[in-house]
Tab-separated table of C-alpha atoms in Angstrom:
chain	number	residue	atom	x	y	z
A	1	UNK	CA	12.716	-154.203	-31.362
A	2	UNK	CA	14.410	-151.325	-30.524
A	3	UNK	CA	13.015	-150.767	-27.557
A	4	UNK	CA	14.172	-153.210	-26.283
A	5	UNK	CA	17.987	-152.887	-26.903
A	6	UNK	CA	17.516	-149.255	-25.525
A	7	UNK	CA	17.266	-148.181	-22.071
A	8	UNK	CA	13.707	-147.037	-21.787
A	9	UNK	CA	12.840	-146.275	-17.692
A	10	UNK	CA	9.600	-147.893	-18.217
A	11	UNK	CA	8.592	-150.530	-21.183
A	12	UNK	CA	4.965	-149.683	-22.380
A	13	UNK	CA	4.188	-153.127	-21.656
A	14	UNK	CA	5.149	-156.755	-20.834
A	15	UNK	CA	4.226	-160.272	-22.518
A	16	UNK	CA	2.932	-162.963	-20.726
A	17	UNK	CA	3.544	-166.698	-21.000
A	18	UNK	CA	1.488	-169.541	-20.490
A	19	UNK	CA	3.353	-173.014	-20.788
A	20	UNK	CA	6.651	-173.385	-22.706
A	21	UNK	CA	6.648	-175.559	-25.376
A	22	UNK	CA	3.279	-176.479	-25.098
A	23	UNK	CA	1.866	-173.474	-26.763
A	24	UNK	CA	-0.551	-175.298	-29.167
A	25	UNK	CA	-2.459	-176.901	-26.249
A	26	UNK	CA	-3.241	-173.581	-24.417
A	27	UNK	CA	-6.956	-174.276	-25.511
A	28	UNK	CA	-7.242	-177.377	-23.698
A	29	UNK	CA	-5.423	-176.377	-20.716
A	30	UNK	CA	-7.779	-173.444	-20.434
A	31	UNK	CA	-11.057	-175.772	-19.746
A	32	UNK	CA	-9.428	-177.020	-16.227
A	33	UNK	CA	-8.096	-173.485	-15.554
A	34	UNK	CA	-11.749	-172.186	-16.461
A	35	UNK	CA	-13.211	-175.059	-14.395
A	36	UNK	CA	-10.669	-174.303	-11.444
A	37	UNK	CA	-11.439	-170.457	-11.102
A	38	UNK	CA	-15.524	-171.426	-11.680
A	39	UNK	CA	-15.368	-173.697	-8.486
A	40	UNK	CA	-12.973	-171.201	-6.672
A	41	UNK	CA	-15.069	-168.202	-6.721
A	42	UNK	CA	-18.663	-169.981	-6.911
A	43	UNK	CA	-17.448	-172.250	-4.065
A	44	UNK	CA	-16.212	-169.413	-1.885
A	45	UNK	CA	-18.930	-166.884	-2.625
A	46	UNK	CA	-21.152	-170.098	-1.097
A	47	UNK	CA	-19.046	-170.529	2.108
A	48	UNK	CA	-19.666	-166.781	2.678
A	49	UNK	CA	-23.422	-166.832	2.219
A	50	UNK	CA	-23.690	-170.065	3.921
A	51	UNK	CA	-22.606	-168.640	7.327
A	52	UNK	CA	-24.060	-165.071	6.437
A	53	UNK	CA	-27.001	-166.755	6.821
A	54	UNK	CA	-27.360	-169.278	9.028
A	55	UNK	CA	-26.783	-167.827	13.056
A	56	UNK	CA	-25.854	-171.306	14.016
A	57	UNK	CA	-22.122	-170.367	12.393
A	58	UNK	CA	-21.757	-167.137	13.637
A	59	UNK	CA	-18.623	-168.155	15.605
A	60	UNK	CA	-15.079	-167.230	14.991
A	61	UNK	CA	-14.131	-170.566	13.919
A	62	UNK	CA	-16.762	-169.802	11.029
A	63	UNK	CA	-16.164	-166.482	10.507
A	64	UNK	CA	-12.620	-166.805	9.543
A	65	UNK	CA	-13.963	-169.320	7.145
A	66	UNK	CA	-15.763	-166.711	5.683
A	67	UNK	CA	-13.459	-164.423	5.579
A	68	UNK	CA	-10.417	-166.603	4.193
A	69	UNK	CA	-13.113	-167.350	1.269
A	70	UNK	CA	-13.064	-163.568	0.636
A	71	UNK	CA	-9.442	-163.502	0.464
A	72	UNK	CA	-9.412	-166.990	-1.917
A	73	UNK	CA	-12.148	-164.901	-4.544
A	74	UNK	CA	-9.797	-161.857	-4.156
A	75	UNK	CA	-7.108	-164.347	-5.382
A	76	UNK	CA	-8.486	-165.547	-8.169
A	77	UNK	CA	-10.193	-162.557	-9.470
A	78	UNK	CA	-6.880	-160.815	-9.194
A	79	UNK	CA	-4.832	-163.678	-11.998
A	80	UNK	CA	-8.489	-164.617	-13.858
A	81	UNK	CA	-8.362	-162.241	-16.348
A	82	UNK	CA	-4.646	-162.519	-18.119
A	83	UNK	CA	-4.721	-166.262	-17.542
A	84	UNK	CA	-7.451	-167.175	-19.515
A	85	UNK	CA	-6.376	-164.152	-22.387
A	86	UNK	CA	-3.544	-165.643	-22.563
A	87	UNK	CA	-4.939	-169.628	-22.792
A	88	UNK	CA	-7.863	-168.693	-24.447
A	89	UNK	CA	-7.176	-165.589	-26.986
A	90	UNK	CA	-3.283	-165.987	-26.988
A	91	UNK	CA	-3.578	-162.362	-25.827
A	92	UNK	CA	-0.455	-161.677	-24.049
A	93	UNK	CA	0.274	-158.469	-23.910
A	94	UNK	CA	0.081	-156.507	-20.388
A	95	UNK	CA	0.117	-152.379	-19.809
A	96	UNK	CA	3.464	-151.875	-17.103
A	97	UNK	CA	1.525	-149.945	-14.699
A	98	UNK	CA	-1.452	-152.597	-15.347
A	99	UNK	CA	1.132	-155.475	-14.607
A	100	UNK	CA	2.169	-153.646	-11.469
A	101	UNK	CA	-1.217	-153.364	-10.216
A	102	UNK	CA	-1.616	-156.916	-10.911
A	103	UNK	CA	1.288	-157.784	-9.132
A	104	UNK	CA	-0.174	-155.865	-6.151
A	105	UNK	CA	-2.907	-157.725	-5.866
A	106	UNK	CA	-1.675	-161.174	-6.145
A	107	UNK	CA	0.866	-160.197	-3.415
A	108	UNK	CA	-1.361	-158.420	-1.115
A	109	UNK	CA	-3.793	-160.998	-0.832
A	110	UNK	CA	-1.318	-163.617	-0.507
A	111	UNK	CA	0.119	-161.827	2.532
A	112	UNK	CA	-3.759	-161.762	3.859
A	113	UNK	CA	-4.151	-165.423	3.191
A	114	UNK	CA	-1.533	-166.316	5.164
A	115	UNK	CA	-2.940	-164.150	8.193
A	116	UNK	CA	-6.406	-165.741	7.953
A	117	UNK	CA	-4.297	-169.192	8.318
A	118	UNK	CA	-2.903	-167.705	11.192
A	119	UNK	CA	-5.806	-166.089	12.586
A	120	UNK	CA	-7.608	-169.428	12.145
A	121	UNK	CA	-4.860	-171.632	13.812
A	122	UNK	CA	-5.011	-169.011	16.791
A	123	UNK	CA	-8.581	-169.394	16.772
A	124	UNK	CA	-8.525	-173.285	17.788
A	125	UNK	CA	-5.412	-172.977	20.329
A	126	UNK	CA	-7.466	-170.809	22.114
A	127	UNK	CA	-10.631	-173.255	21.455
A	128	UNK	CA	-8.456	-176.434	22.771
A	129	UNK	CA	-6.339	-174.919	25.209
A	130	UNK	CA	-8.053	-171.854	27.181
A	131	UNK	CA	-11.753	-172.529	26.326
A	132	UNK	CA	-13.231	-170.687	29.217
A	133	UNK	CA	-11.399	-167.490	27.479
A	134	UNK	CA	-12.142	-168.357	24.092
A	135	UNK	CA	-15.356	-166.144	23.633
A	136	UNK	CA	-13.917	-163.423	25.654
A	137	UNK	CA	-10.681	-163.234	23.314
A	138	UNK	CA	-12.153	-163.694	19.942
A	139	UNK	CA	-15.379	-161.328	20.727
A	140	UNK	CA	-16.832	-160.090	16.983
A	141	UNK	CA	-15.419	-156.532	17.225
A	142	UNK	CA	-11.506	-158.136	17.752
A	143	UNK	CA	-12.302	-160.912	14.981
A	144	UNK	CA	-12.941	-157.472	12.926
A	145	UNK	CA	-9.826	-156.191	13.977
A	146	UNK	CA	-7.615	-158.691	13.432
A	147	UNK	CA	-9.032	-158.710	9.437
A	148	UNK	CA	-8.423	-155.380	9.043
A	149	UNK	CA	-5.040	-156.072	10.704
A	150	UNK	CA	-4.448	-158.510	8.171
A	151	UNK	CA	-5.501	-156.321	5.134
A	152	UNK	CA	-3.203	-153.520	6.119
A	153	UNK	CA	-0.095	-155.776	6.923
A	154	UNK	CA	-0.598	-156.929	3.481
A	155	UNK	CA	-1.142	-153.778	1.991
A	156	UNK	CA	1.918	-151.997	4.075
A	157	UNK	CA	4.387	-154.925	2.950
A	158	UNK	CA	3.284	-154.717	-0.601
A	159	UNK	CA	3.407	-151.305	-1.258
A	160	UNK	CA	6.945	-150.929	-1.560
A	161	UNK	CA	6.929	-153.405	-4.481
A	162	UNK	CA	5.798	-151.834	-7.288
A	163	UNK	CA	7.514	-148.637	-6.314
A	164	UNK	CA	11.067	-150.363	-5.860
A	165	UNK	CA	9.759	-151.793	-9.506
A	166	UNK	CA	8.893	-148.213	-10.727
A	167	UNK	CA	12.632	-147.068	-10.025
A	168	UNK	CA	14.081	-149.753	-12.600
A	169	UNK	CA	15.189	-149.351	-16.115
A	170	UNK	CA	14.016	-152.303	-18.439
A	171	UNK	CA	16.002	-152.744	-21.004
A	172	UNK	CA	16.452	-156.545	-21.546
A	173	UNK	CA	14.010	-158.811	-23.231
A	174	UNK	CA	10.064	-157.887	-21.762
A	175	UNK	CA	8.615	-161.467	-21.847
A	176	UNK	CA	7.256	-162.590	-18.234
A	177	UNK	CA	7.405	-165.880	-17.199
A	178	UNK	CA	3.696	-166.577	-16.160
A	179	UNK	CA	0.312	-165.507	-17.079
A	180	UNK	CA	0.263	-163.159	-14.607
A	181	UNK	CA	2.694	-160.662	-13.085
A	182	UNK	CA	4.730	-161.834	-10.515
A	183	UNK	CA	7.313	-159.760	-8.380
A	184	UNK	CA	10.763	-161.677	-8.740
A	185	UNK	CA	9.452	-162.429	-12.785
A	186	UNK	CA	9.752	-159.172	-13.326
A	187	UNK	CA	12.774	-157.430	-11.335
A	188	UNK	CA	14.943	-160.304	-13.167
A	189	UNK	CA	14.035	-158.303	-16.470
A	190	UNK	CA	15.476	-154.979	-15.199
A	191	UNK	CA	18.816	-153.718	-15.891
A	192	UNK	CA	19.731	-152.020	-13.145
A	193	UNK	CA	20.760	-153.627	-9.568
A	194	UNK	CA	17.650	-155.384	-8.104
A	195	UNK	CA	19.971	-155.724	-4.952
A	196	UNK	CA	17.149	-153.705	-3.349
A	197	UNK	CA	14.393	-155.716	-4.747
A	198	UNK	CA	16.327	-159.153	-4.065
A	199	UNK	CA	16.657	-158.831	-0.053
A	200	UNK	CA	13.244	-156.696	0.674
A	201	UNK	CA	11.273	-159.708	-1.323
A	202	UNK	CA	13.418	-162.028	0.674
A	203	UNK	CA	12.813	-160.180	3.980
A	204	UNK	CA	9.349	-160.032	3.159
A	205	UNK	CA	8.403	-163.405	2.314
A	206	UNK	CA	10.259	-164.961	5.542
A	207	UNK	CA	9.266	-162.432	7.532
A	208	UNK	CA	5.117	-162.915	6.679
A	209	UNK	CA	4.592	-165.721	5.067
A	210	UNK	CA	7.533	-167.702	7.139
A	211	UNK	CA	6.927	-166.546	10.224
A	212	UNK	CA	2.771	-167.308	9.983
A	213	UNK	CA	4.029	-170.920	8.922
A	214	UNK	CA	6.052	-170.889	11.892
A	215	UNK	CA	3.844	-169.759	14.047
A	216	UNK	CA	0.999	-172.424	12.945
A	217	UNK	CA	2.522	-175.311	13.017
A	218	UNK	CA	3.487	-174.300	17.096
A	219	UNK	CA	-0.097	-173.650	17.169
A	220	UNK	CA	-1.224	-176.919	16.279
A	221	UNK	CA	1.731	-178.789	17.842
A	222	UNK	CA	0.651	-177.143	21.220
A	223	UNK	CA	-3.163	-178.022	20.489
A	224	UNK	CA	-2.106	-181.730	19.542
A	225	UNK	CA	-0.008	-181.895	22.814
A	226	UNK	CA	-2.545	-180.752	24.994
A	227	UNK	CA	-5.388	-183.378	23.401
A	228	UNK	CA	-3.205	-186.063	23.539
A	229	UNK	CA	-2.340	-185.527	27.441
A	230	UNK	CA	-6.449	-184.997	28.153
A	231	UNK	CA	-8.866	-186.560	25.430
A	232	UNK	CA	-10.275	-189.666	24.753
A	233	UNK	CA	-9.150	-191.393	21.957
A	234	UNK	CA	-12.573	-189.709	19.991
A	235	UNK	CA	-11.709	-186.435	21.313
A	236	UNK	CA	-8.135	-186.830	19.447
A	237	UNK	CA	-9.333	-188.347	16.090
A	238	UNK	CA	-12.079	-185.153	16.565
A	239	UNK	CA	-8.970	-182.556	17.175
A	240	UNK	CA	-6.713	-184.374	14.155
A	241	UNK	CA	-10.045	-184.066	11.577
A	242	UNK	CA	-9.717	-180.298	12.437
A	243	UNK	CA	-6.653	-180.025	12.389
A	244	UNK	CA	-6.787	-181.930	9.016
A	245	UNK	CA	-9.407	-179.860	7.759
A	246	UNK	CA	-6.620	-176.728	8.588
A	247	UNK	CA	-3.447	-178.131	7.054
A	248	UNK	CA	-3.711	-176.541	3.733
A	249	UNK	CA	-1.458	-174.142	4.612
A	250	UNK	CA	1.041	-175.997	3.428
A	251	UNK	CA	-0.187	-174.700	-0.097
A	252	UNK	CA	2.185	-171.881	0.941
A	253	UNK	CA	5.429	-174.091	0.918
A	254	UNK	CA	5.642	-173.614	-3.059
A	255	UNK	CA	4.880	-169.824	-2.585
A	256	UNK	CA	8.672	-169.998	-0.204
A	257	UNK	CA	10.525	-171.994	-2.356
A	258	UNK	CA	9.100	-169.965	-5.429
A	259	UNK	CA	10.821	-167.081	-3.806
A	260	UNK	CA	13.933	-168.499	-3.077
A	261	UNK	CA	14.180	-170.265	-6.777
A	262	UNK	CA	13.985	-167.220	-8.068
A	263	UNK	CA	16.452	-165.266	-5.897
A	264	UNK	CA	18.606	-167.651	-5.356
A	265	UNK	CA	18.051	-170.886	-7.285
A	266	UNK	CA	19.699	-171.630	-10.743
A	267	UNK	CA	17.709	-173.710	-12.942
A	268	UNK	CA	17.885	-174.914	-16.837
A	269	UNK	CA	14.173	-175.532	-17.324
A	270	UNK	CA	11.533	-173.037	-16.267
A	271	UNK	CA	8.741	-175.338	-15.977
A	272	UNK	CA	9.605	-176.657	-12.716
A	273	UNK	CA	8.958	-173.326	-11.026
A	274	UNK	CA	6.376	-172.587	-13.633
A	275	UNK	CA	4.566	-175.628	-12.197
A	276	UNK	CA	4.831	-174.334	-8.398
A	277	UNK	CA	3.658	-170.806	-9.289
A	278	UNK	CA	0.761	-172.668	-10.828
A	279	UNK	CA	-0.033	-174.933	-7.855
A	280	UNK	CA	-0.198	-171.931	-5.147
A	281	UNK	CA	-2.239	-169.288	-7.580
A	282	UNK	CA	-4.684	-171.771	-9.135
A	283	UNK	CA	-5.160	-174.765	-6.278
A	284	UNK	CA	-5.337	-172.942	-2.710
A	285	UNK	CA	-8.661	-170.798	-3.895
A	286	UNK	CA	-9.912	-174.120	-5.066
A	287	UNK	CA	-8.860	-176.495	-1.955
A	288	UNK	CA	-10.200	-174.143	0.606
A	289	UNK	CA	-14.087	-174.366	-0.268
A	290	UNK	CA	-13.855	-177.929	-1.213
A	291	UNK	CA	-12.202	-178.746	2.477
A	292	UNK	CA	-14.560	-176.452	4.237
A	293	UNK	CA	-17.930	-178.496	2.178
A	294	UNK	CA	-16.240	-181.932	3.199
A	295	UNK	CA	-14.031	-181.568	6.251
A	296	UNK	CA	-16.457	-179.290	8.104
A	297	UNK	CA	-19.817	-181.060	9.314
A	298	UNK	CA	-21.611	-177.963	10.731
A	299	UNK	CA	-21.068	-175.872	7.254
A	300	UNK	CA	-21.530	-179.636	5.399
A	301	UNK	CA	-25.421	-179.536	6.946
A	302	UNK	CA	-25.853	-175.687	6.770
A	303	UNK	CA	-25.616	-176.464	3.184
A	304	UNK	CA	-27.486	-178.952	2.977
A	305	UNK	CA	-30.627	-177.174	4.635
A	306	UNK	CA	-30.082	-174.047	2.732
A	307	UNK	CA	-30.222	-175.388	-0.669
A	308	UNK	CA	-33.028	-178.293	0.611
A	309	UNK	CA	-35.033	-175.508	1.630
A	310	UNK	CA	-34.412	-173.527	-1.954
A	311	UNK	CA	-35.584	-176.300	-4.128
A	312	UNK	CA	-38.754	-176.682	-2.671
């Protein structure tokens, strides 16, 4: 105890929560989180050998499928293995620099999410509004760029993270929020000012993950404008399944508010933003490959030859 009631730099490590005040049941809440981050990674690692393999989706539409999938494993994989200690084995402690690597990771790939969502709604503009340019834009060696654009926006914007976090003394109490390490979670636990901290995560977040918002819904706003003046009533419902089949994006609405709840928001009960960290960390790995095996009819059959053909 008394480090904490000193002023160490750097705590040796941080506790994790699950859910407060229902402790006892972490067992039983582990079999859906174990269930969630099964179909998450199994279900993505299928979209990406499903159009790995079949030529027929070797588009960009199907492409960024794939590589949004990457990004949802990356996700999971990054949270999987202190949320199930801590449901499972009531294992809860986390080394700092481990927690800060953590962090990273959860961050980084969110930012990379957000530009596959992005990259994806700029795909089908150009589809629906300029198709005669669509294969000319989106050629494979600029679909490669723009993921590798994505990747190092995300890793530029995170970096400064845990290095802001490095400069902090912890001296208050060391218990985390969440099951996994989560930027504003763990500034709030420093002593120091966090001024810093507070306006470069709120910069950040607006600035990436509010601006590719913004710039999606104008995407598909311009793309429902443009069907509606020139399709066929088919050629709408067509463009609204697709655009259907796109609109989890608005998985990253409790990622925003998340952010400004904890920077801004004053609250008496934790589980309300407990709840949204949950939602956005657990649920958008597991919506994307269920929407992309429903909503999708070309990877829906692709499927359904590739594993027709494997169990004969």
């Amino acid at each position: 105890m008394s480090m904490l009631n000193s002023t160490h730099h750097q705590p040796p490590f941080f506790l994790l929560s699950g859910l407060p005040g229902l402790e006892a049941s972490h067992i039983w809440f582990s079999i859906p989180l174990s269930i969630m981050y099964v179909t998450a990674i199994l279900g993505n690692i299928i979209i990406i050998h499903v159009v790995h393999k079949t030529p027929s989706l070797h588009e960009p539409q199907y492409v960024f499928s794939s590589l949004l999938a990457a990004t949802d494993i990356g996700m999971s994989a990054s949270s999987l293995p202190t949320v199930l200690n801590v449901f499972i084995f009531n294992h809860r402690e986390i080394e700092f620099h481990g927690c800060l690597a953590q962090m990273f990771f959860i961050h980084t790939f969110s930012s990379v999410e957000s530009a596959m969502l992005l990259a994806m709604a700029f795909d089908r503009f150009m589809a629906i509004r300029n198709p005669l340019r669509y294969i000319i834009v989106l050629t494979p060696s600029r679909i490669t760029q723009m993921g590798l654009a994505a990747v190092a926006r995300g890793v530029a914007l995170m970096i400064p993270l845990p290095i802001l976090l490095q400069q902090l003394p912890f001296c208050k109490n060391i218990v985390l929020s969440y099951s996994f390490c989560f930027h504003p979670d763990m500034m709030k636990l420093a002593c120091g000012s966090i001024r810093v901290n507070i306006i470069y995560g709120l910069v950040l977040v607006l600035c990436s993950f509010g601006v590719d918002s913004v710039f999606i819904v104008l995407s598909y706003a311009l793309i429902l404008k443009t069907v509606l003046g020139i399709a066929s009533r088919e050629g709408c419902l067509k463009v609204f399944n697709t655009c259907v089949s796109h609109i989890f994006f608005f998985f990253y609405v409790p990622l925003i508010a998340l952010a400004l709840i904890h920077r801004i928001g004053r609250y008496h009960s934790p589980l309300p933003h407990i709840t949204m960290s949950n939602i956005f960390h657990f649920l958008t790995p597991v919506f994307n490959p269920l929407v992309y095996s429903v909503k999708t009819k070309q990877i829906r059959s692709a499927l359904g030859r590739l594993f027709k053909f494997k169990t004969r």
